[in-house]
């Protein structure tokens, strides 16, 4: 929530000005995504308003902008085409409830499982996607459009070096608009994209039957929407955290996204999530607090309700120029320099996530990144070896090194030949651990092999959690401990 006691005049000014830029920058994407889904542009603008306002008050990351996102619209298109708009509203409500549950049960922490190369790939992929989204707006528009876009980019880059009074993006918007409107230039305007005039969102119960058949249709979409929205939101938060602002609260953001999307469903809008492009515009324009979110959302709805005729006059070139600079700043250029120094597996993960983000969608990209990382990790650690072995008379001790889990279970079994060992065998686990049920199963099978050979197998120096894992397996794991009463000396002994 807003903490008015800690606000400084300079922070308020920066937040308000940044919010003004964000409000205008939200218009092209919100309208474009609505049209992509075959819906009225006003619906996407209502999503940006409601979700933006809710996250301004409840979100876990002040200054992170939420609205109608392409990654979610892509999921909704097939639902709209097959079952209609009312089913989209129902899916949005259920997705919001799921997101609230994820936040309440503190499951947002699992975003930590996304490795850094996958985050680099996510950022780079989205930067390219945002850039590609601008191209249709300026394509075949002639030298005037391209010149204005280049001028807008130049102003965004250079203005902060001249003055810090207003953000460079706002200066570019004002300057290009003044040139285009003042000289009556024949260039594409926001009004040429779509009619954004409308009214305030109204309460609307989804006109879809609440039956088991409806749930079977809607719930799969709701789960995908909820997960895609949270993945994009939490990764955007991670990017902003790395840019130097205060660390965000992931579970709080999950709840805020859920509340916002639930309201969107009840007020006739589709689901949304955090938007990395607009969030970086806000961040680089000086917006660090919740006021920037709130100003952006409130101004956006004012544009829709009463100022649409003026916003329609703004040149598309100004917005495209600002977004191109955002793409350049969003792209993690340092990741290209790191490619040569990265482990090959990390480089493959980063490139794969980038390409999948561009050609499919964010959720698939992140899932691929996590799966590849997990497989690489398992492969790199799937080595268990005999570090040392010692034989005395009719007994032999093996000292192992490396984890015993599903990846190393086969290798573990191949280390031992019961027929060649003496009568009593001890396996020392001082430098290894039993990690999962595959490890337990491997011990059980090895114990059976020694038993069938008429020989004794005992386990030594198992940690307490490993012993607990074996005991839980009960009759499904034959084993004999060599030191069942082994204890670590206490400091007060």
CSV table of C-alpha atoms in Angstrom, one decimal:
chain,number,residue,atom,x,y,z
A,1,UNK,CA,0.0,0.0,0.0
A,2,UNK,CA,1.0,3.6,-0.3
A,3,UNK,CA,3.2,4.9,2.5
A,4,UNK,CA,2.6,8.7,2.3
A,5,UNK,CA,4.9,9.4,5.3
A,6,UNK,CA,8.0,8.4,3.3
A,7,UNK,CA,7.2,10.2,0.1
A,8,UNK,CA,9.5,13.0,-1.2
A,9,UNK,CA,8.4,15.7,-3.7
A,10,UNK,CA,11.0,14.5,-6.2
A,11,UNK,CA,9.8,10.9,-6.0
A,12,UNK,CA,6.2,12.0,-6.5
A,13,UNK,CA,7.1,14.1,-9.5
A,14,UNK,CA,9.1,11.2,-11.1
A,15,UNK,CA,6.3,8.8,-10.5
A,16,UNK,CA,3.6,11.0,-11.9
A,17,UNK,CA,5.6,11.8,-15.1
A,18,UNK,CA,6.6,8.2,-15.5
A,19,UNK,CA,2.9,7.2,-15.1
A,20,UNK,CA,2.0,9.6,-17.9
A,21,UNK,CA,4.4,8.0,-20.3
A,22,UNK,CA,3.2,4.5,-19.3
A,23,UNK,CA,-0.5,5.4,-19.8
A,24,UNK,CA,0.2,6.3,-23.4
A,25,UNK,CA,2.5,3.4,-24.0
A,26,UNK,CA,-0.1,0.9,-22.8
A,27,UNK,CA,-2.6,2.0,-25.5
A,28,UNK,CA,-1.1,0.4,-28.7
A,29,UNK,CA,-0.4,-3.0,-27.1
A,30,UNK,CA,-3.8,-3.2,-25.2
A,31,UNK,CA,-5.7,-2.3,-28.4
A,32,UNK,CA,-3.6,-4.6,-30.6
A,33,UNK,CA,-3.9,-7.6,-28.3
A,34,UNK,CA,-7.7,-7.1,-28.1
A,35,UNK,CA,-8.0,-6.9,-31.9
A,36,UNK,CA,-5.8,-10.0,-32.2
A,37,UNK,CA,-8.3,-11.9,-30.0
A,38,UNK,CA,-11.2,-10.5,-32.1
A,39,UNK,CA,-12.5,-8.3,-29.3
A,40,UNK,CA,-13.2,-4.6,-28.9
A,41,UNK,CA,-10.1,-2.5,-28.1
A,42,UNK,CA,-11.9,-1.1,-25.1
A,43,UNK,CA,-11.8,-4.5,-23.4
A,44,UNK,CA,-8.0,-4.6,-23.4
A,45,UNK,CA,-7.8,-1.1,-22.1
A,46,UNK,CA,-10.2,-2.0,-19.3
A,47,UNK,CA,-7.9,-4.9,-18.4
A,48,UNK,CA,-4.9,-2.6,-18.3
A,49,UNK,CA,-6.8,-0.1,-16.1
A,50,UNK,CA,-8.2,-2.6,-13.6
A,51,UNK,CA,-5.2,-4.8,-13.3
A,52,UNK,CA,-2.9,-1.8,-13.2
A,53,UNK,CA,-4.8,-0.2,-10.4
A,54,UNK,CA,-5.1,-3.3,-8.3
A,55,UNK,CA,-1.4,-4.1,-8.5
A,56,UNK,CA,-0.6,-0.4,-7.7
A,57,UNK,CA,-2.2,-1.0,-4.3
A,58,UNK,CA,-1.6,-4.7,-3.6
A,59,UNK,CA,1.4,-5.7,-5.8
A,60,UNK,CA,4.6,-7.0,-4.6
A,61,UNK,CA,6.8,-4.8,-6.8
A,62,UNK,CA,6.1,-1.0,-6.8
A,63,UNK,CA,6.6,0.4,-10.2
A,64,UNK,CA,6.0,-2.9,-12.1
A,65,UNK,CA,3.3,-2.3,-14.7
A,66,UNK,CA,0.6,-4.9,-15.4
A,67,UNK,CA,-1.9,-4.9,-18.3
A,68,UNK,CA,-3.2,-6.9,-21.3
A,69,UNK,CA,-0.3,-9.1,-22.3
A,70,UNK,CA,0.2,-11.0,-25.6
A,71,UNK,CA,1.4,-14.2,-23.9
A,72,UNK,CA,-2.1,-14.6,-22.3
A,73,UNK,CA,-4.1,-13.4,-25.4
A,74,UNK,CA,-2.4,-16.2,-27.4
A,75,UNK,CA,-3.8,-18.7,-25.0
A,76,UNK,CA,-7.3,-17.2,-25.1
A,77,UNK,CA,-7.7,-17.1,-28.9
A,78,UNK,CA,-8.7,-20.7,-29.3
A,79,UNK,CA,-11.2,-20.4,-26.4
A,80,UNK,CA,-12.8,-17.4,-27.9
A,81,UNK,CA,-13.0,-19.0,-31.4
A,82,UNK,CA,-14.5,-22.2,-30.1
A,83,UNK,CA,-16.8,-21.1,-27.2
A,84,UNK,CA,-17.1,-17.3,-27.2
A,85,UNK,CA,-16.3,-14.3,-25.1
A,86,UNK,CA,-18.4,-15.3,-22.0
A,87,UNK,CA,-16.2,-18.4,-21.5
A,88,UNK,CA,-13.2,-16.2,-21.6
A,89,UNK,CA,-14.6,-14.2,-18.7
A,90,UNK,CA,-15.2,-17.4,-16.7
A,91,UNK,CA,-11.7,-18.6,-17.5
A,92,UNK,CA,-10.3,-15.3,-16.3
A,93,UNK,CA,-12.1,-15.5,-13.0
A,94,UNK,CA,-10.9,-19.1,-12.3
A,95,UNK,CA,-7.3,-18.1,-13.3
A,96,UNK,CA,-7.4,-15.2,-10.8
A,97,UNK,CA,-8.6,-17.5,-8.0
A,98,UNK,CA,-5.8,-20.0,-8.8
A,99,UNK,CA,-3.2,-17.2,-8.7
A,100,UNK,CA,-4.5,-16.0,-5.3
A,101,UNK,CA,-4.2,-19.6,-4.1
A,102,UNK,CA,-0.6,-19.8,-5.4
A,103,UNK,CA,0.2,-16.6,-3.5
A,104,UNK,CA,-1.6,-17.6,-0.3
A,105,UNK,CA,0.2,-21.0,-0.2
A,106,UNK,CA,3.5,-19.2,-0.9
A,107,UNK,CA,4.3,-21.1,-4.1
A,108,UNK,CA,5.7,-18.1,-5.9
A,109,UNK,CA,9.2,-19.1,-4.5
A,110,UNK,CA,9.4,-21.8,-7.1
A,111,UNK,CA,10.4,-19.1,-9.6
A,112,UNK,CA,13.8,-19.5,-8.1
A,113,UNK,CA,14.0,-22.8,-10.0
A,114,UNK,CA,14.3,-20.8,-13.2
A,115,UNK,CA,18.1,-20.7,-13.9
A,116,UNK,CA,19.9,-17.4,-14.8
A,117,UNK,CA,20.6,-18.5,-18.5
A,118,UNK,CA,16.8,-19.1,-18.9
A,119,UNK,CA,16.1,-15.6,-17.5
A,120,UNK,CA,18.6,-14.1,-20.0
A,121,UNK,CA,16.8,-16.0,-22.7
A,122,UNK,CA,13.4,-14.8,-21.5
A,123,UNK,CA,14.5,-11.2,-21.5
A,124,UNK,CA,16.2,-11.4,-24.9
A,125,UNK,CA,13.3,-13.2,-26.4
A,126,UNK,CA,10.8,-10.7,-25.1
A,127,UNK,CA,12.9,-7.8,-26.3
A,128,UNK,CA,12.8,-9.2,-29.8
A,129,UNK,CA,9.1,-9.9,-29.6
A,130,UNK,CA,8.4,-6.4,-28.5
A,131,UNK,CA,10.5,-5.0,-31.4
A,132,UNK,CA,8.7,-7.3,-33.9
A,133,UNK,CA,5.3,-6.0,-32.6
A,134,UNK,CA,6.3,-2.5,-33.6
A,135,UNK,CA,7.1,-3.3,-37.2
A,136,UNK,CA,3.6,-3.7,-38.5
A,137,UNK,CA,2.7,-0.2,-37.2
A,138,UNK,CA,5.5,1.5,-39.2
A,139,UNK,CA,5.8,-0.9,-42.1
A,140,UNK,CA,5.4,0.7,-45.6
A,141,UNK,CA,4.8,4.2,-44.0
A,142,UNK,CA,7.5,6.0,-45.9
A,143,UNK,CA,10.5,8.1,-45.1
A,144,UNK,CA,8.5,10.5,-42.9
A,145,UNK,CA,7.5,7.8,-40.5
A,146,UNK,CA,11.0,6.3,-40.3
A,147,UNK,CA,12.5,9.8,-39.8
A,148,UNK,CA,10.1,10.5,-36.9
A,149,UNK,CA,10.8,7.2,-35.3
A,150,UNK,CA,14.6,7.8,-35.5
A,151,UNK,CA,14.1,11.3,-34.1
A,152,UNK,CA,12.0,9.9,-31.2
A,153,UNK,CA,14.8,7.4,-30.4
A,154,UNK,CA,17.4,10.1,-30.5
A,155,UNK,CA,15.5,12.3,-28.1
A,156,UNK,CA,14.9,9.4,-25.7
A,157,UNK,CA,18.7,8.7,-25.7
A,158,UNK,CA,20.0,12.3,-25.5
A,159,UNK,CA,17.4,14.3,-23.5
A,160,UNK,CA,18.4,12.8,-20.1
A,161,UNK,CA,22.0,14.1,-20.7
A,162,UNK,CA,20.6,17.6,-21.2
A,163,UNK,CA,17.9,17.8,-18.5
A,164,UNK,CA,16.5,15.6,-15.8
A,165,UNK,CA,13.3,17.6,-15.4
A,166,UNK,CA,11.1,15.1,-17.3
A,167,UNK,CA,11.9,11.6,-18.6
A,168,UNK,CA,13.4,11.2,-22.0
A,169,UNK,CA,10.5,9.1,-23.2
A,170,UNK,CA,8.0,11.8,-22.2
A,171,UNK,CA,10.2,14.5,-23.9
A,172,UNK,CA,10.2,12.4,-27.1
A,173,UNK,CA,6.4,11.9,-27.0
A,174,UNK,CA,5.8,15.7,-26.5
A,175,UNK,CA,8.4,16.7,-29.2
A,176,UNK,CA,7.2,14.3,-31.9
A,177,UNK,CA,3.6,15.0,-31.2
A,178,UNK,CA,4.2,18.8,-31.4
A,179,UNK,CA,6.0,18.4,-34.7
A,180,UNK,CA,3.4,16.1,-36.2
A,181,UNK,CA,0.3,18.0,-35.0
A,182,UNK,CA,1.9,21.5,-35.4
A,183,UNK,CA,2.9,21.0,-39.0
A,184,UNK,CA,0.0,18.8,-39.9
A,185,UNK,CA,2.2,16.0,-41.0
A,186,UNK,CA,0.5,13.1,-42.9
A,187,UNK,CA,1.7,10.3,-40.6
A,188,UNK,CA,-0.1,7.5,-38.9
A,189,UNK,CA,-1.8,8.4,-35.6
A,190,UNK,CA,-3.1,6.4,-32.6
A,191,UNK,CA,-6.6,7.0,-33.9
A,192,UNK,CA,-5.7,5.1,-37.0
A,193,UNK,CA,-5.0,1.9,-35.0
A,194,UNK,CA,-8.4,1.7,-33.4
A,195,UNK,CA,-11.2,3.7,-31.8
A,196,UNK,CA,-10.3,3.7,-28.1
A,197,UNK,CA,-13.3,5.8,-26.9
A,198,UNK,CA,-15.5,4.0,-24.4
A,199,UNK,CA,-16.9,4.1,-20.9
A,200,UNK,CA,-15.9,2.8,-17.5
A,201,UNK,CA,-15.9,-1.0,-17.0
A,202,UNK,CA,-19.3,-2.3,-15.8
A,203,UNK,CA,-20.0,-5.2,-13.6
A,204,UNK,CA,-20.9,-8.2,-15.7
A,205,UNK,CA,-21.5,-11.8,-14.6
A,206,UNK,CA,-20.3,-14.3,-17.3
A,207,UNK,CA,-23.2,-15.6,-19.3
A,208,UNK,CA,-22.0,-19.2,-19.3
A,209,UNK,CA,-23.6,-22.2,-17.6
A,210,UNK,CA,-21.9,-23.3,-14.4
A,211,UNK,CA,-21.9,-27.0,-15.2
A,212,UNK,CA,-19.3,-29.8,-15.2
A,213,UNK,CA,-19.1,-29.6,-19.0
A,214,UNK,CA,-18.3,-25.9,-18.8
A,215,UNK,CA,-15.6,-26.5,-16.1
A,216,UNK,CA,-14.0,-29.2,-18.3
A,217,UNK,CA,-13.7,-26.6,-21.0
A,218,UNK,CA,-12.6,-23.6,-19.0
A,219,UNK,CA,-10.3,-25.0,-16.3
A,220,UNK,CA,-7.5,-26.2,-18.5
A,221,UNK,CA,-7.3,-22.7,-20.0
A,222,UNK,CA,-7.5,-21.1,-16.5
A,223,UNK,CA,-4.5,-23.2,-15.3
A,224,UNK,CA,-2.5,-22.2,-18.3
A,225,UNK,CA,-3.5,-18.5,-18.0
A,226,UNK,CA,-2.6,-18.5,-14.3
A,227,UNK,CA,0.8,-20.1,-14.8
A,228,UNK,CA,1.7,-18.1,-17.9
A,229,UNK,CA,0.7,-14.8,-16.1
A,230,UNK,CA,2.6,-15.6,-13.0
A,231,UNK,CA,5.7,-16.8,-14.8
A,232,UNK,CA,5.9,-13.6,-16.9
A,233,UNK,CA,5.1,-11.4,-13.8
A,234,UNK,CA,7.7,-13.0,-11.5
A,235,UNK,CA,10.4,-13.1,-14.2
A,236,UNK,CA,9.7,-9.4,-14.9
A,237,UNK,CA,10.0,-8.8,-11.2
A,238,UNK,CA,13.4,-10.6,-11.2
A,239,UNK,CA,14.6,-8.4,-14.1
A,240,UNK,CA,13.6,-5.2,-12.3
A,241,UNK,CA,15.2,-6.5,-9.1
A,242,UNK,CA,18.5,-6.9,-11.0
A,243,UNK,CA,18.2,-3.4,-12.4
A,244,UNK,CA,18.8,-2.1,-8.9
A,245,UNK,CA,15.5,-1.4,-7.3
A,246,UNK,CA,14.2,-2.9,-4.0
A,247,UNK,CA,13.6,-6.6,-4.0
A,248,UNK,CA,10.0,-7.5,-4.8
A,249,UNK,CA,7.7,-9.9,-2.9
A,250,UNK,CA,6.8,-12.7,-5.2
A,251,UNK,CA,3.9,-14.3,-3.2
A,252,UNK,CA,2.3,-10.8,-2.7
A,253,UNK,CA,2.5,-10.2,-6.4
A,254,UNK,CA,0.8,-13.6,-7.1
A,255,UNK,CA,-2.1,-12.5,-4.8
A,256,UNK,CA,-2.3,-9.1,-6.5
A,257,UNK,CA,-2.4,-10.5,-10.0
A,258,UNK,CA,-5.1,-13.0,-8.9
A,259,UNK,CA,-7.3,-10.3,-7.3
A,260,UNK,CA,-6.8,-8.1,-10.4
A,261,UNK,CA,-7.7,-10.9,-12.9
A,262,UNK,CA,-10.7,-12.0,-10.8
A,263,UNK,CA,-12.1,-8.4,-11.0
A,264,UNK,CA,-11.3,-8.3,-14.7
A,265,UNK,CA,-13.5,-11.4,-15.2
A,266,UNK,CA,-16.4,-9.8,-13.3
A,267,UNK,CA,-16.1,-6.5,-15.2
A,268,UNK,CA,-16.1,-7.9,-18.7
A,269,UNK,CA,-12.3,-8.0,-19.4
A,270,UNK,CA,-9.8,-10.8,-20.1
A,271,UNK,CA,-6.8,-11.7,-17.9
A,272,UNK,CA,-3.5,-9.9,-18.0
A,273,UNK,CA,-0.1,-9.9,-16.2
A,274,UNK,CA,3.0,-7.8,-15.8
A,275,UNK,CA,4.4,-6.2,-19.0
A,276,UNK,CA,8.2,-6.1,-19.2
A,277,UNK,CA,8.3,-3.3,-21.9
A,278,UNK,CA,6.0,-0.9,-20.0
A,279,UNK,CA,7.7,-1.8,-16.7
A,280,UNK,CA,11.1,-0.9,-18.1
A,281,UNK,CA,9.7,2.3,-19.6
A,282,UNK,CA,8.4,3.2,-16.1
A,283,UNK,CA,11.6,2.3,-14.4
A,284,UNK,CA,13.9,4.2,-16.8
A,285,UNK,CA,11.5,7.2,-16.7
A,286,UNK,CA,12.0,7.4,-12.9
A,287,UNK,CA,8.9,5.5,-11.8
A,288,UNK,CA,9.9,3.5,-8.7
A,289,UNK,CA,6.8,3.8,-6.5
A,290,UNK,CA,3.2,2.7,-6.5
A,291,UNK,CA,2.1,6.2,-7.6
A,292,UNK,CA,3.5,5.6,-11.1
A,293,UNK,CA,1.2,2.5,-11.4
A,294,UNK,CA,-1.8,4.3,-10.1
A,295,UNK,CA,-1.3,7.4,-12.3
A,296,UNK,CA,-0.8,5.2,-15.4
A,297,UNK,CA,-4.0,3.2,-14.7
A,298,UNK,CA,-6.1,6.3,-13.9
A,299,UNK,CA,-4.8,8.3,-16.9
A,300,UNK,CA,-5.5,5.4,-19.2
A,301,UNK,CA,-9.2,5.2,-18.2
A,302,UNK,CA,-9.4,9.0,-18.6
A,303,UNK,CA,-8.1,8.6,-22.1
A,304,UNK,CA,-10.8,6.1,-22.8
A,305,UNK,CA,-13.7,7.9,-21.2
A,306,UNK,CA,-13.1,11.6,-22.0
A,307,UNK,CA,-9.8,12.3,-23.8
A,308,UNK,CA,-9.9,9.7,-26.6
A,309,UNK,CA,-10.2,12.4,-29.3
A,310,UNK,CA,-6.9,14.0,-28.2
A,311,UNK,CA,-5.0,10.8,-27.7
A,312,UNK,CA,-6.1,9.8,-31.2
A,313,UNK,CA,-3.9,12.6,-32.6
A,314,UNK,CA,-0.7,11.3,-31.1
A,315,UNK,CA,1.7,10.0,-33.8
A,316,UNK,CA,2.5,6.3,-33.8
A,317,UNK,CA,6.1,7.2,-34.6
A,318,UNK,CA,6.6,8.6,-31.1
A,319,UNK,CA,5.4,5.4,-29.4
A,320,UNK,CA,7.3,3.1,-31.8
A,321,UNK,CA,10.5,5.1,-31.2
A,322,UNK,CA,10.1,4.8,-27.4
A,323,UNK,CA,9.4,1.1,-27.7
A,324,UNK,CA,12.4,0.5,-29.9
A,325,UNK,CA,14.6,2.1,-27.2
A,326,UNK,CA,12.9,-0.1,-24.6
A,327,UNK,CA,13.8,-3.2,-26.7
A,328,UNK,CA,17.5,-2.1,-26.9
A,329,UNK,CA,17.6,-1.5,-23.2
A,330,UNK,CA,15.7,-4.7,-22.3
A,331,UNK,CA,18.0,-6.9,-24.4
A,332,UNK,CA,20.7,-8.4,-22.1
A,333,UNK,CA,23.7,-7.4,-24.3
A,334,UNK,CA,26.1,-8.7,-21.7
A,335,UNK,CA,24.7,-12.2,-22.2
A,336,UNK,CA,26.2,-12.2,-25.7
A,337,UNK,CA,29.6,-11.3,-24.4
A,338,UNK,CA,29.2,-14.1,-21.8
A,339,UNK,CA,28.4,-16.8,-24.4
A,340,UNK,CA,32.0,-17.7,-25.0
A,341,UNK,CA,32.7,-18.0,-21.3
A,342,UNK,CA,29.5,-19.8,-20.3
A,343,UNK,CA,29.4,-23.6,-19.9
A,344,UNK,CA,28.1,-25.0,-23.2
A,345,UNK,CA,24.9,-26.3,-21.4
A,346,UNK,CA,24.1,-22.8,-20.1
A,347,UNK,CA,24.7,-21.3,-23.6
A,348,UNK,CA,22.3,-23.8,-25.1
A,349,UNK,CA,19.7,-23.0,-22.5
A,350,UNK,CA,19.9,-19.3,-23.1
A,351,UNK,CA,19.7,-19.6,-26.9
A,352,UNK,CA,16.9,-22.2,-26.7
A,353,UNK,CA,14.7,-20.1,-24.4
A,354,UNK,CA,15.3,-17.0,-26.6
A,355,UNK,CA,14.2,-18.9,-29.7
A,356,UNK,CA,11.2,-20.6,-28.1
A,357,UNK,CA,10.0,-17.3,-26.6
A,358,UNK,CA,10.1,-15.7,-30.1
A,359,UNK,CA,8.5,-18.5,-32.0
A,360,UNK,CA,6.0,-20.0,-29.5
A,361,UNK,CA,5.2,-18.5,-26.1
A,362,UNK,CA,6.8,-17.6,-22.8
A,363,UNK,CA,5.4,-20.5,-20.8
A,364,UNK,CA,6.8,-23.1,-23.2
A,365,UNK,CA,10.1,-21.3,-23.2
A,366,UNK,CA,10.5,-21.2,-19.5
A,367,UNK,CA,9.4,-24.8,-19.1
A,368,UNK,CA,11.9,-25.9,-21.8
A,369,UNK,CA,14.6,-23.9,-19.9
A,370,UNK,CA,13.9,-25.5,-16.6
A,371,UNK,CA,13.7,-29.0,-18.1
A,372,UNK,CA,16.9,-28.6,-20.0
A,373,UNK,CA,18.6,-27.2,-16.9
A,374,UNK,CA,17.3,-30.1,-14.7
A,375,UNK,CA,18.5,-32.7,-17.2
A,376,UNK,CA,21.9,-31.0,-17.4
A,377,UNK,CA,22.2,-30.9,-13.6
A,378,UNK,CA,21.2,-34.5,-13.3
A,379,UNK,CA,23.7,-35.6,-16.0
A,380,UNK,CA,26.5,-33.6,-14.4
A,381,UNK,CA,25.8,-35.1,-10.9
A,382,UNK,CA,24.9,-38.6,-12.0
A,383,UNK,CA,28.4,-39.8,-11.2
A,384,UNK,CA,29.0,-42.1,-8.1
A,385,UNK,CA,32.4,-43.7,-7.8
A,386,UNK,CA,34.4,-45.8,-5.4
A,387,UNK,CA,36.8,-43.3,-3.9
A,388,UNK,CA,38.7,-45.9,-1.9
A,389,UNK,CA,38.4,-49.6,-1.0
A,390,UNK,CA,40.1,-51.7,1.7
A,391,UNK,CA,40.1,-55.4,2.2
A,392,UNK,CA,41.1,-57.3,5.4
A,393,UNK,CA,40.8,-61.1,5.6
A,394,UNK,CA,37.1,-61.9,4.9
A,395,UNK,CA,35.8,-58.3,4.9
A,396,UNK,CA,36.0,-55.4,2.4
A,397,UNK,CA,35.0,-51.7,2.8
A,398,UNK,CA,34.0,-49.4,-0.1
A,399,UNK,CA,34.1,-45.6,0.4
A,400,UNK,CA,31.8,-44.0,-2.1
A,401,UNK,CA,31.7,-40.4,-3.5
A,402,UNK,CA,28.8,-38.8,-5.2
A,403,UNK,CA,25.0,-38.6,-4.7
A,404,UNK,CA,22.8,-41.7,-5.1
A,405,UNK,CA,19.6,-40.8,-6.9
A,406,UNK,CA,17.7,-41.7,-10.1
A,407,UNK,CA,20.6,-40.4,-12.3
A,408,UNK,CA,23.3,-42.5,-10.7
A,409,UNK,CA,21.4,-45.6,-9.6
A,410,UNK,CA,22.5,-47.6,-12.6
A,411,UNK,CA,26.1,-46.6,-12.2
A,412,UNK,CA,25.9,-47.5,-8.5
A,413,UNK,CA,24.7,-51.1,-9.3
A,414,UNK,CA,27.6,-51.5,-11.8
A,415,UNK,CA,30.2,-50.7,-9.2
A,416,UNK,CA,29.8,-54.0,-7.3
A,417,UNK,CA,30.3,-57.7,-8.2
A,418,UNK,CA,29.1,-59.7,-5.2
A,419,UNK,CA,30.5,-63.0,-6.5
A,420,UNK,CA,34.0,-61.5,-6.4
A,421,UNK,CA,33.7,-59.9,-2.9
A,422,UNK,CA,34.6,-61.5,0.4
A,423,UNK,CA,32.0,-62.7,2.9
A,424,UNK,CA,31.5,-59.4,4.7
A,425,UNK,CA,31.1,-56.1,2.7
A,426,UNK,CA,30.7,-52.6,4.1
A,427,UNK,CA,29.7,-49.6,2.0
A,428,UNK,CA,30.8,-46.3,3.6
A,429,UNK,CA,28.4,-43.4,2.8
A,430,UNK,CA,30.4,-40.7,4.6
A,431,UNK,CA,30.9,-38.9,1.3
A,432,UNK,CA,27.6,-39.6,-0.4
A,433,UNK,CA,23.9,-39.3,0.2
A,434,UNK,CA,20.8,-41.2,-0.7
A,435,UNK,CA,18.6,-38.6,-2.4
A,436,UNK,CA,15.4,-40.3,-3.6
A,437,UNK,CA,13.4,-43.5,-3.9
A,438,UNK,CA,15.5,-44.6,-6.9
A,439,UNK,CA,18.5,-44.6,-4.6
A,440,UNK,CA,16.6,-46.6,-2.0
A,441,UNK,CA,15.6,-49.1,-4.7
A,442,UNK,CA,19.2,-49.4,-5.8
A,443,UNK,CA,20.3,-50.2,-2.2
A,444,UNK,CA,17.5,-52.8,-2.0
A,445,UNK,CA,18.5,-54.5,-5.2
A,446,UNK,CA,22.2,-54.6,-4.2
A,447,UNK,CA,21.3,-56.0,-0.8
A,448,UNK,CA,19.3,-58.8,-2.6
A,449,UNK,CA,22.2,-59.5,-4.9
A,450,UNK,CA,24.6,-60.0,-1.9
A,451,UNK,CA,22.0,-62.0,0.0
A,452,UNK,CA,21.6,-64.3,-3.0
A,453,UNK,CA,25.4,-64.7,-3.1
A,454,UNK,CA,25.3,-65.8,0.5
A,455,UNK,CA,27.2,-62.7,1.7
A,456,UNK,CA,26.7,-59.9,4.2
A,457,UNK,CA,26.2,-56.3,3.1
A,458,UNK,CA,26.1,-53.4,5.7
A,459,UNK,CA,25.9,-49.7,5.3
A,460,UNK,CA,28.0,-47.3,7.3
A,461,UNK,CA,28.0,-43.5,8.0
A,462,UNK,CA,24.5,-42.8,6.6
A,463,UNK,CA,23.2,-39.4,7.5
A,464,UNK,CA,20.1,-39.1,9.7
A,465,UNK,CA,17.9,-38.1,6.7
A,466,UNK,CA,19.2,-41.0,4.6
A,467,UNK,CA,18.5,-43.5,7.4
A,468,UNK,CA,15.0,-42.0,7.7
A,469,UNK,CA,14.5,-42.4,3.9
A,470,UNK,CA,15.5,-46.1,4.1
A,471,UNK,CA,13.2,-46.8,7.1
A,472,UNK,CA,10.2,-45.2,5.4
A,473,UNK,CA,10.7,-47.7,2.6
A,474,UNK,CA,10.0,-50.4,5.1
A,475,UNK,CA,9.9,-53.9,3.5
A,476,UNK,CA,10.7,-52.4,0.1
A,477,UNK,CA,14.3,-51.8,1.1
A,478,UNK,CA,16.4,-54.6,2.6
A,479,UNK,CA,19.4,-53.1,4.4
A,480,UNK,CA,21.6,-53.6,7.4
A,481,UNK,CA,23.3,-50.6,9.1
A,482,UNK,CA,26.9,-51.1,10.3
A,483,UNK,CA,26.6,-48.3,12.9
A,484,UNK,CA,22.9,-47.9,13.7
A,485,UNK,CA,23.7,-46.1,17.0
A,486,UNK,CA,26.3,-43.8,15.4
A,487,UNK,CA,25.9,-40.3,16.9
A,488,UNK,CA,27.6,-37.0,16.4
A,489,UNK,CA,29.3,-35.7,19.5
A,490,UNK,CA,27.5,-32.8,21.1
A,491,UNK,CA,29.3,-29.6,22.2
A,492,UNK,CA,28.1,-30.1,25.8
A,493,UNK,CA,29.2,-33.7,26.0
